[in-house]
CSV table of C-alpha atoms in Angstrom, one decimal:
chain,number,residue,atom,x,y,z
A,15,UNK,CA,19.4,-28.7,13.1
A,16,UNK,CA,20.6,-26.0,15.6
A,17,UNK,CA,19.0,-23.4,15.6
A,18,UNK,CA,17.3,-21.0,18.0
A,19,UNK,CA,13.9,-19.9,17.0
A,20,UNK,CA,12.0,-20.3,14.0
A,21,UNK,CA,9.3,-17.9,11.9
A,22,UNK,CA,6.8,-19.1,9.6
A,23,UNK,CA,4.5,-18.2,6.8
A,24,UNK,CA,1.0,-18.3,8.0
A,25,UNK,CA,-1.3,-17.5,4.6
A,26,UNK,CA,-0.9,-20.8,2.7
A,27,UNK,CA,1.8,-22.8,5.3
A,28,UNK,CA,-0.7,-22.8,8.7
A,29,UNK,CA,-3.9,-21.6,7.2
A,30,UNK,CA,-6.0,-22.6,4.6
A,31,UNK,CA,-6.9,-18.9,2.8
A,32,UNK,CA,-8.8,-20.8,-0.3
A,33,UNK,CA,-11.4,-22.7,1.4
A,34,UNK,CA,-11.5,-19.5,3.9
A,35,UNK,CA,-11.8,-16.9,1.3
A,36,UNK,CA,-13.9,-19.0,-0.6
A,37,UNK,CA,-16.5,-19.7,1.8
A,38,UNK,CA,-16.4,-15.5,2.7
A,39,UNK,CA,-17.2,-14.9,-1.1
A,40,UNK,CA,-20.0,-17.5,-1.3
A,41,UNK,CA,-21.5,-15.6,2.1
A,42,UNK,CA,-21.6,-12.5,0.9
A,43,UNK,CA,-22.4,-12.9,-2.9
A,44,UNK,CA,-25.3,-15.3,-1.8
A,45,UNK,CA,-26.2,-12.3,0.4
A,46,UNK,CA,-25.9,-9.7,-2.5
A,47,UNK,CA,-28.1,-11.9,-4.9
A,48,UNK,CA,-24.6,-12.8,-7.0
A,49,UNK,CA,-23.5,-15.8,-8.9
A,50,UNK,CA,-20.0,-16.8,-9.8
A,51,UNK,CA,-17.8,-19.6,-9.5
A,52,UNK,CA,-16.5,-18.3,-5.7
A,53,UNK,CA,-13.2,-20.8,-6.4
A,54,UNK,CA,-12.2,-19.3,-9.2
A,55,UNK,CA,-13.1,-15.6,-7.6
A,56,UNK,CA,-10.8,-16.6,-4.8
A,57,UNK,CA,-7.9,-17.7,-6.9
A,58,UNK,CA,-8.2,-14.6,-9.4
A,59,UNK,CA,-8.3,-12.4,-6.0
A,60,UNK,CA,-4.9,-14.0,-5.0
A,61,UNK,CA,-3.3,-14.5,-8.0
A,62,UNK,CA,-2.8,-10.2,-7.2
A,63,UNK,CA,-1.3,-10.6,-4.2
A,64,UNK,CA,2.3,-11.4,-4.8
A,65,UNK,CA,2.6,-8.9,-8.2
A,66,UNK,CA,1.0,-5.9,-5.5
A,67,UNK,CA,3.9,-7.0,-3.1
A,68,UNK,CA,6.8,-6.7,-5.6
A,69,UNK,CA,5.5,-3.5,-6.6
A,70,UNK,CA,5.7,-1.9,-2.9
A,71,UNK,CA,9.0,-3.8,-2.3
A,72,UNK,CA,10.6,-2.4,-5.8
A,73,UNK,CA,9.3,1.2,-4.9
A,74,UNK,CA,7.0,1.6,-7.7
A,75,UNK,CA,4.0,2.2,-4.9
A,76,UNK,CA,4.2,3.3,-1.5
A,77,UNK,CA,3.8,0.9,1.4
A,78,UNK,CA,0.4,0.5,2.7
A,79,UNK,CA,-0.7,-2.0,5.3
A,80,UNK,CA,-1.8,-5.7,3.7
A,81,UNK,CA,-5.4,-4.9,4.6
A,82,UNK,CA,-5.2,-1.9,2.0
A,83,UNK,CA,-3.5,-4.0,-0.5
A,84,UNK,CA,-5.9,-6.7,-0.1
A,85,UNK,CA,-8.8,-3.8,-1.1
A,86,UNK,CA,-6.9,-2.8,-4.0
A,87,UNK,CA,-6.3,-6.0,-5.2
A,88,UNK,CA,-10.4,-7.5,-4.7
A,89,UNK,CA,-11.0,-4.2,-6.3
A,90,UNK,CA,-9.2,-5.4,-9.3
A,91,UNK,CA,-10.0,-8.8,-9.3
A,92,UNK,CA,-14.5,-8.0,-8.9
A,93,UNK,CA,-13.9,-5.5,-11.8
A,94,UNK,CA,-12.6,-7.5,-14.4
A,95,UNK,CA,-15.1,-10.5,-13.7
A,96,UNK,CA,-17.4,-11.4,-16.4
A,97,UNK,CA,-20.3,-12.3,-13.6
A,98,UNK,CA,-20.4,-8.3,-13.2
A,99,UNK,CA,-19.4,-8.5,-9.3
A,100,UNK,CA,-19.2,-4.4,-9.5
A,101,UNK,CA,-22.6,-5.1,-7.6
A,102,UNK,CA,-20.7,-5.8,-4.7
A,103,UNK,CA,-20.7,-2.6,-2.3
A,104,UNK,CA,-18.2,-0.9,-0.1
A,105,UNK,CA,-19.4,-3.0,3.1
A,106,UNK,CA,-19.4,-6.3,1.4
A,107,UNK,CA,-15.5,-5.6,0.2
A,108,UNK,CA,-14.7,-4.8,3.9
A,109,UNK,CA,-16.0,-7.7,5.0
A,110,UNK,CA,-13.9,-10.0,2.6
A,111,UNK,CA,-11.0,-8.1,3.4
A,112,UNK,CA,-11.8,-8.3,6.9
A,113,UNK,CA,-12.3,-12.6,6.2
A,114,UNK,CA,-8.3,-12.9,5.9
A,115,UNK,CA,-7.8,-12.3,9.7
A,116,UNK,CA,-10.4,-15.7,10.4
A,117,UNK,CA,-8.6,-18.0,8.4
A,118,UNK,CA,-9.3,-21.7,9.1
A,119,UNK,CA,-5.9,-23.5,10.6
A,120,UNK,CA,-4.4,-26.8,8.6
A,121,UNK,CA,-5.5,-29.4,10.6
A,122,UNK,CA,-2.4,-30.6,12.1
A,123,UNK,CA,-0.9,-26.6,12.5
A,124,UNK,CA,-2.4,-26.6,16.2
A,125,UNK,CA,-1.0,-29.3,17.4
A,126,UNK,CA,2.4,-28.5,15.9
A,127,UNK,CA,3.2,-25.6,17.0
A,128,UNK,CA,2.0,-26.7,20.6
A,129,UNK,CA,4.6,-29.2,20.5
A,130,UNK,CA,7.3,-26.7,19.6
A,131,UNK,CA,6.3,-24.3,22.6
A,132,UNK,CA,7.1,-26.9,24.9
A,133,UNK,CA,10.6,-27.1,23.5
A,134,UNK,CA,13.8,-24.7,23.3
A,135,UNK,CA,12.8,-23.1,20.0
A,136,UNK,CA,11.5,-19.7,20.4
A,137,UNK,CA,8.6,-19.8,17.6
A,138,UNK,CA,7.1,-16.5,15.9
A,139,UNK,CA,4.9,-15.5,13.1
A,140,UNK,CA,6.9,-13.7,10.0
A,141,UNK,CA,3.8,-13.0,7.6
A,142,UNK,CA,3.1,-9.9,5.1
A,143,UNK,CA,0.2,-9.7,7.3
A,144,UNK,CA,-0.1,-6.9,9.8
A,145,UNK,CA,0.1,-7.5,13.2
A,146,UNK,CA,-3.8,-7.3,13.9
A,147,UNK,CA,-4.7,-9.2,11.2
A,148,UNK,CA,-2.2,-11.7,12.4
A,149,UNK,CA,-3.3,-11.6,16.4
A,150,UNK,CA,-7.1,-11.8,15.3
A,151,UNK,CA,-6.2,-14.9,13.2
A,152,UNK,CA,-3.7,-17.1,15.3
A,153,UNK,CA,-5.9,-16.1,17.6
A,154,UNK,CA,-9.2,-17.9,15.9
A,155,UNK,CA,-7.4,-20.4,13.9
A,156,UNK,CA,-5.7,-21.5,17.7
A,157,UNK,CA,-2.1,-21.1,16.6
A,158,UNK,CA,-0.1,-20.8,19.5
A,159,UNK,CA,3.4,-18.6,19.3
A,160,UNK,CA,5.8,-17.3,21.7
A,161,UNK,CA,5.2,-13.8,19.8
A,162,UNK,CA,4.1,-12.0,16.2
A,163,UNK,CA,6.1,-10.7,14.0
A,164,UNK,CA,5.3,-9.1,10.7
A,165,UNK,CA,6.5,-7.6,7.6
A,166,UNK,CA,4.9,-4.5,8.7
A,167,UNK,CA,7.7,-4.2,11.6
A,168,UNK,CA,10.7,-3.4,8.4
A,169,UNK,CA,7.7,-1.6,6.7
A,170,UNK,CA,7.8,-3.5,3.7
A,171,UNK,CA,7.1,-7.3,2.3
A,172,UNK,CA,8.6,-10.4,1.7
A,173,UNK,CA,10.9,-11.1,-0.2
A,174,UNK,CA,12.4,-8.1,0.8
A,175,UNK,CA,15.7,-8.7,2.7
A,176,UNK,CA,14.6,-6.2,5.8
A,177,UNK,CA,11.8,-8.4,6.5
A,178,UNK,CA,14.2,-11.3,7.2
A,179,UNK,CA,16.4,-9.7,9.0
A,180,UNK,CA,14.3,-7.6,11.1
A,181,UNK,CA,12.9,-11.3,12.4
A,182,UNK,CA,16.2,-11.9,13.5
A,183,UNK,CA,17.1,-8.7,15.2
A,184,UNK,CA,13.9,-8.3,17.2
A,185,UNK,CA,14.6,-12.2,18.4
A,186,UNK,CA,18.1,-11.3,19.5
A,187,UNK,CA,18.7,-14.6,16.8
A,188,UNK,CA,21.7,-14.7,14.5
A,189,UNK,CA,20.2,-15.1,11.2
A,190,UNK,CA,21.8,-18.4,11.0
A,191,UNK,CA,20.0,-19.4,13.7
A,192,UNK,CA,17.0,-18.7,12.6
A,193,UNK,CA,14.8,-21.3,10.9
A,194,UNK,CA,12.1,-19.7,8.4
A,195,UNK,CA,9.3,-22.3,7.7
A,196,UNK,CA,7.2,-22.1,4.7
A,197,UNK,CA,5.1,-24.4,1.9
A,198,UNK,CA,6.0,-21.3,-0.6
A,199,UNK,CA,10.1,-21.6,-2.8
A,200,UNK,CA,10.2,-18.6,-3.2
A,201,UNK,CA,9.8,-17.1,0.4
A,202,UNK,CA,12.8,-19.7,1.4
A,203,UNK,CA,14.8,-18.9,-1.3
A,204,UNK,CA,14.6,-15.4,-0.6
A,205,UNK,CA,15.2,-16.3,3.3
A,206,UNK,CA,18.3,-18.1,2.7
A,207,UNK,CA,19.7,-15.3,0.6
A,208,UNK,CA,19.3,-13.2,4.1
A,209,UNK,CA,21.2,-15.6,5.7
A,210,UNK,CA,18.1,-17.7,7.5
A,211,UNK,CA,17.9,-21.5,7.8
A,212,UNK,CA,14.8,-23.1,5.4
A,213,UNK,CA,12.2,-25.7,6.0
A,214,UNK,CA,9.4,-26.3,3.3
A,215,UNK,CA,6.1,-27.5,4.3
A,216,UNK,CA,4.2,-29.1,1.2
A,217,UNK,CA,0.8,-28.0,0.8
A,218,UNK,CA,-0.3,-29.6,-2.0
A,219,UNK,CA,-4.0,-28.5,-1.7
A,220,UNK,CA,-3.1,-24.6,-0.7
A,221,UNK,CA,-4.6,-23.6,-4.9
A,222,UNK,CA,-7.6,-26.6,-4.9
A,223,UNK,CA,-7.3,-30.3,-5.6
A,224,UNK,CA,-7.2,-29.8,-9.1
A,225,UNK,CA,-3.4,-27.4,-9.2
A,226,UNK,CA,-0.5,-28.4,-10.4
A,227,UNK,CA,1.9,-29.8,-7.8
A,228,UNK,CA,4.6,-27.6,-6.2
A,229,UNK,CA,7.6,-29.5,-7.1
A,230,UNK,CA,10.0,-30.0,-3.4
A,231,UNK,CA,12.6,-27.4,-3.4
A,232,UNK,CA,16.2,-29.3,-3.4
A,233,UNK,CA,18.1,-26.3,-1.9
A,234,UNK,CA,16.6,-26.1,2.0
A,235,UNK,CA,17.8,-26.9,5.0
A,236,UNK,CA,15.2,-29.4,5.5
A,237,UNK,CA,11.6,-31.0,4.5
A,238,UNK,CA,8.9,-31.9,6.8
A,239,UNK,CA,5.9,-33.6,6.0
A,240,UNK,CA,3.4,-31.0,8.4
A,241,UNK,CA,4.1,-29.1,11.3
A,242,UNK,CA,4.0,-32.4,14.1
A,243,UNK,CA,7.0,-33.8,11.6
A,244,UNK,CA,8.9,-30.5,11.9
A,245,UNK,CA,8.4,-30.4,15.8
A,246,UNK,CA,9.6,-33.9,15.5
A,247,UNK,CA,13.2,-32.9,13.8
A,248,UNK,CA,13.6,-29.3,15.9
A,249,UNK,CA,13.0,-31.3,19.3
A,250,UNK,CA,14.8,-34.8,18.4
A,251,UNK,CA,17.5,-33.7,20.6
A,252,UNK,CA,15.4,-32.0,23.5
């Protein structure tokens, strides 16, 4: 594959947000004297997240950075609990929102991506996540990229069209050129209609071990089994 640089997803394709999120919510509901099934909490919490995206992206709400859509969403998802979270208080909420920049990494992202800074390939962040969130997380999670880009930078979201070719401008990358890695169809699918190059990542435990599998996509560019397997296939030719 020829290409130039390549952008991926970070919340589900290099990090894993349930077992992160879920481990925040179990801290700090232990800590407020709550009960709940914290998996379930998790799942409910980001089951909002792609609905609040369409609605900035279609115009029907104003853009706001993730961090305040993540509040409005965990807003949402604590008040129509049955296990009464509305016990939960302003500081605990920040702190959960706060949780998605210290992400735990997939175990072989690291390793990955420090394979493909040795090579050619110009590698970048392209996440709905803002620019701190995303410097405080690579940063913890030990993801290593020639730079950070975010959605933030075309002040919108994926799968906005801007957002994908914003990527390419900034890297001074014809959008053919440019590779956009991700475990999520939809994100590729709406890549590939901007003009980008696709490679899915399955990540068949990203919802639990107990979700329904995410069947392969048949109309990408190419399928890797991890990140190490993608470095493989982008550097197979130096």
């Amino acid at each position: 594959m020829d290409i130039d640089a390549a952008v991926f997803d970070v919340f589900g394709t290099l990090t894993d947000w349930r077992s992160g999120m879920t481990e925040a919510l179990t801290a700090v509901g232990n800590r407020a004297g709550l009960q709940a099934d914290w998996d379930a909490v998790s799942d409910a919490w980001r089951h909002r997240y792609r609905p609040a995206l369409l609605r900035v992206v279609t115009g029907e709400l104003p853009w706001l950075p993730l961090d305040g859509l993540h509040r409005r969403t965990l807003d949402e998802a604590l008040a129509g609990h049955p296990a009464g979270l509305d016990g939960l208080g302003e500081a605990d909420r920040d702190e959960l929102v706060r949780a998605w920049h210290r992400l735990p990494a997939w175990p072989d992202a690291p390793a990955g991506l420090e394979r493909l800074h040795d090579s050619r390939v110009i590698t970048a962040t392209l996440s709905n996540g803002g620019l701190g969130l995303l410097a405080r997380l690579t940063k913890h999670a030990g993801l290593r990229f020639d730079c950070l880009l975010s959605a933030e930078l075309a002040t919108s979201y994926k799968p906005d069209p801007r957002v994908y070719l914003t990527a390419a401008e900034l890297l001074d990358v014809e959008p053919r050129r440019l590779l956009m890695v991700a475990c999520h169809p939809d994100d590729l699918a709406a890549a590939a209609d901007a003009g980008l190059r696709t490679a899915y990542i399955p990540r068949p435990l990203e919802w639990g071990p107990d979700a329904t599998p995410v069947p392969t996509p048949t109309d990408v560019d190419l399928v890797a089994a991890d990140v190490p397997d993608l470095a493989r296939v982008l550097t197979a030719n130096g």
